[in-house]
Amino acid sequence: EKMYTLMQFTSADLTPDFLDGFKRLQFIRKKWYNLGGEWHVFVVNETYDWDPADRERMLSQLRESAKNGALLVGAKSLKTGKLVGFGALERDLGGKRAQYADVSALMVDLDWRGMGIGTKIFMRMVAYAKTRGVERLFVSAFPAADTVEFFESLGFTDATETVADFVGSDDDRCMEYIV
């Protein structure tokens, strides 16, 4: 039984309470570190979550993305109407040959992970990128091992080019997907 619905959303949907109740929480048991240009995975015991400022930053980022013409895709619970996943594919291209579109966000609520929501949101991005003739998708992935494994399961590999404007943090793992 389908428990959620996918929808495209716009700046009008990005109300102050848009992310209220969304659980970003992630328990990190393994994490990738770039040491001397090579990626190594280490066992860690970390928890990552949003504080109110992080939530506000994400909402601001989504509003900026909407303003710039990004594709915004959300998943909402059919039962509660609550946002359970979202993603943003930026319109502006980057890279030496303008071959990359940036997956600037792709997140699924803690309680809804493992149901294929992130994959379905991503496949909407791929379909949209194909209509635009985009060659590759770029993601600056949070270096938790499960995040990197998720992107690898979609077909991402380490990026052949780093697009500085698309990199979220120096610790992130830059990855690409061939459309």
Short mmCIF file of C-alpha atoms in Angstrom, two decimals:
data_model
loop_
_atom_site.label_atom_id
_atom_site.label_comp_id
_atom_site.label_asym_id
_atom_site.label_seq_id
_atom_site.Cartn_x
_atom_site.Cartn_y
_atom_site.Cartn_z
CA GLU A 1 0.00 0.00 0.00
CA LYS A 2 1.39 3.39 -1.01
CA MET A 3 1.77 5.58 2.04
CA TYR A 4 3.01 8.77 0.39
CA THR A 5 2.61 10.87 -2.71
CA LEU A 6 5.24 12.70 -4.74
CA MET A 7 4.63 16.26 -5.84
CA GLN A 8 6.49 19.14 -7.34
CA PHE A 9 6.47 22.15 -5.05
CA THR A 10 7.06 25.86 -5.54
CA SER A 11 8.07 28.87 -3.48
CA ALA A 12 4.41 29.26 -2.44
CA ASP A 13 4.70 25.95 -0.56
CA LEU A 14 7.80 27.09 1.35
CA THR A 15 5.91 28.54 4.31
CA PRO A 16 7.68 29.06 7.66
CA ASP A 17 6.32 25.70 8.89
CA PHE A 18 7.29 23.74 5.74
CA LEU A 19 10.00 21.72 7.54
CA ASP A 20 8.27 21.55 10.93
CA GLY A 21 8.33 18.00 12.25
CA PHE A 22 10.76 16.79 9.56
CA LYS A 23 13.28 14.46 11.25
CA ARG A 24 16.73 14.98 9.72
CA LEU A 25 18.32 12.88 12.49
CA GLN A 26 21.05 10.53 11.34
CA PHE A 27 23.01 8.03 13.43
CA ILE A 28 26.48 7.75 11.90
CA ARG A 29 28.46 4.58 12.56
CA LYS A 30 30.94 4.87 9.67
CA LYS A 31 32.20 7.99 7.95
CA TRP A 32 34.40 8.73 4.94
CA TYR A 33 37.45 10.95 5.30
CA ASN A 34 39.68 12.20 2.49
CA LEU A 35 43.28 11.68 3.54
CA GLY A 36 45.90 12.81 1.06
CA GLY A 37 43.48 12.58 -1.87
CA GLU A 38 42.19 9.09 -1.04
CA TRP A 39 38.91 8.20 0.66
CA HIS A 40 39.05 6.03 3.77
CA VAL A 41 36.15 4.89 5.93
CA PHE A 42 36.41 4.95 9.72
CA VAL A 43 34.17 3.68 12.48
CA VAL A 44 32.64 6.61 14.37
CA ASN A 45 29.79 7.15 16.79
CA GLU A 46 28.13 10.41 15.80
CA THR A 47 24.65 11.82 15.61
CA TYR A 48 23.72 14.52 13.15
CA ASP A 49 20.55 16.53 13.48
CA TRP A 50 19.24 19.98 12.67
CA ASP A 51 18.97 22.70 15.23
CA PRO A 52 16.46 25.51 14.55
CA ALA A 53 19.13 27.54 12.71
CA ASP A 54 19.95 24.58 10.42
CA ARG A 55 16.24 24.12 9.67
CA GLU A 56 15.95 27.83 8.83
CA ARG A 57 19.08 27.65 6.62
CA MET A 58 17.59 24.72 4.69
CA LEU A 59 14.31 26.57 4.23
CA SER A 60 16.24 29.64 2.98
CA GLN A 61 18.24 27.43 0.61
CA LEU A 62 15.04 25.91 -0.79
CA ARG A 63 13.52 29.38 -1.24
CA GLU A 64 16.65 30.53 -3.08
CA SER A 65 16.52 27.38 -5.23
CA ALA A 66 12.85 28.05 -6.07
CA LYS A 67 13.65 31.65 -6.97
CA ASN A 68 16.40 30.41 -9.32
CA GLY A 69 14.11 27.97 -11.12
CA ALA A 70 15.16 24.69 -9.48
CA LEU A 71 13.05 21.55 -9.70
CA LEU A 72 11.69 20.98 -6.18
CA VAL A 73 10.19 17.57 -5.44
CA GLY A 74 8.52 16.56 -2.20
CA ALA A 75 6.97 13.45 -0.72
CA LYS A 76 4.03 13.83 1.64
CA SER A 77 2.37 11.28 3.87
CA LEU A 78 -1.08 10.38 2.51
CA LYS A 79 -2.32 9.92 6.08
CA THR A 80 -1.06 13.13 7.70
CA GLY A 81 -0.06 15.39 4.80
CA LYS A 82 3.33 15.79 6.53
CA LEU A 83 6.49 16.29 4.44
CA VAL A 84 8.47 13.04 4.56
CA GLY A 85 11.09 13.70 1.88
CA PHE A 86 12.29 16.41 -0.47
CA GLY A 87 14.87 17.18 -3.09
CA ALA A 88 16.12 20.10 -5.16
CA LEU A 89 17.79 20.00 -8.57
CA GLU A 90 19.23 23.38 -9.46
CA ARG A 91 18.60 24.97 -12.87
CA ASP A 92 22.01 26.62 -13.33
CA LEU A 93 24.68 24.31 -14.72
CA GLY A 94 28.31 24.10 -13.62
CA GLY A 95 31.57 22.49 -14.60
CA LYS A 96 34.13 23.26 -17.28
CA ARG A 97 31.64 22.30 -20.01
CA ALA A 98 28.47 23.21 -18.05
CA GLN A 99 27.81 19.47 -17.88
CA TYR A 100 26.61 19.29 -14.27
CA ALA A 101 23.28 20.08 -12.62
CA ASP A 102 23.47 20.26 -8.82
CA VAL A 103 21.40 18.00 -6.56
CA SER A 104 21.48 20.60 -3.80
CA ALA A 105 19.14 18.67 -1.48
CA LEU A 106 17.84 15.13 -1.15
CA MET A 107 16.55 14.13 2.27
CA VAL A 108 14.08 11.65 3.72
CA ASP A 109 12.57 11.85 7.19
CA LEU A 110 14.10 9.39 9.70
CA ASP A 111 10.84 7.44 10.10
CA TRP A 112 10.37 7.06 6.32
CA ARG A 113 13.83 5.91 5.22
CA GLY A 114 14.20 2.59 3.41
CA MET A 115 10.86 2.86 1.59
CA GLY A 116 12.24 4.02 -1.75
CA ILE A 117 11.21 7.66 -1.31
CA GLY A 118 14.68 9.10 -1.89
CA THR A 119 15.08 6.94 -5.00
CA LYS A 120 11.73 8.07 -6.41
CA ILE A 121 12.53 11.74 -5.76
CA PHE A 122 15.90 11.25 -7.45
CA MET A 123 14.34 9.51 -10.48
CA ARG A 124 12.07 12.56 -10.92
CA MET A 125 15.25 14.67 -11.00
CA VAL A 126 16.83 12.37 -13.60
CA ALA A 127 13.72 12.51 -15.81
CA TYR A 128 13.72 16.31 -15.59
CA ALA A 129 17.47 16.51 -16.30
CA LYS A 130 16.98 14.36 -19.42
CA THR A 131 14.37 16.79 -20.76
CA ARG A 132 16.92 19.58 -20.36
CA GLY A 133 19.77 17.65 -22.00
CA VAL A 134 21.85 17.67 -18.81
CA GLU A 135 24.82 15.30 -19.06
CA ARG A 136 25.58 14.69 -15.37
CA LEU A 137 24.18 15.31 -11.90
CA PHE A 138 26.52 16.43 -9.13
CA VAL A 139 26.06 15.93 -5.41
CA SER A 140 28.15 17.18 -2.52
CA ALA A 141 27.32 14.22 -0.27
CA PHE A 142 27.48 14.29 3.51
CA PRO A 143 30.32 11.80 4.19
CA ALA A 144 28.36 9.38 6.41
CA ALA A 145 28.88 5.90 4.95
CA ASP A 146 25.13 5.22 4.61
CA THR A 147 24.64 8.49 2.70
CA VAL A 148 27.51 7.69 0.31
CA GLU A 149 26.19 4.11 -0.09
CA PHE A 150 22.73 5.47 -0.94
CA PHE A 151 24.16 7.65 -3.71
CA GLU A 152 26.29 4.74 -4.96
CA SER A 153 23.15 2.55 -5.08
CA LEU A 154 21.62 5.14 -7.43
CA GLY A 155 24.67 4.92 -9.72
CA PHE A 156 26.78 7.82 -8.45
CA THR A 157 30.59 7.56 -8.53
CA ASP A 158 33.28 9.96 -7.36
CA ALA A 159 33.09 13.12 -9.46
CA THR A 160 35.65 13.54 -12.22
CA GLU A 161 35.50 17.29 -11.67
CA THR A 162 34.87 19.31 -8.52
CA VAL A 163 32.43 22.15 -9.11
CA ALA A 164 33.38 24.58 -6.35
CA ASP A 165 30.04 26.42 -6.45
CA PHE A 166 28.21 23.15 -5.78
CA VAL A 167 30.35 21.95 -2.84
CA GLY A 168 28.57 22.25 0.50
CA SER A 169 31.51 21.47 2.77
CA ASP A 170 35.17 20.56 2.33
CA ASP A 171 34.39 17.31 4.18
CA ASP A 172 31.71 16.28 1.66
CA ARG A 173 32.22 13.56 -0.92
CA CYS A 174 31.72 15.03 -4.40
CA MET A 175 29.92 12.51 -6.60
CA GLU A 176 28.40 12.43 -10.08
CA TYR A 177 25.68 10.55 -11.90
CA ILE A 178 25.69 10.15 -15.68
CA VAL A 179 22.20 10.97 -16.95
#
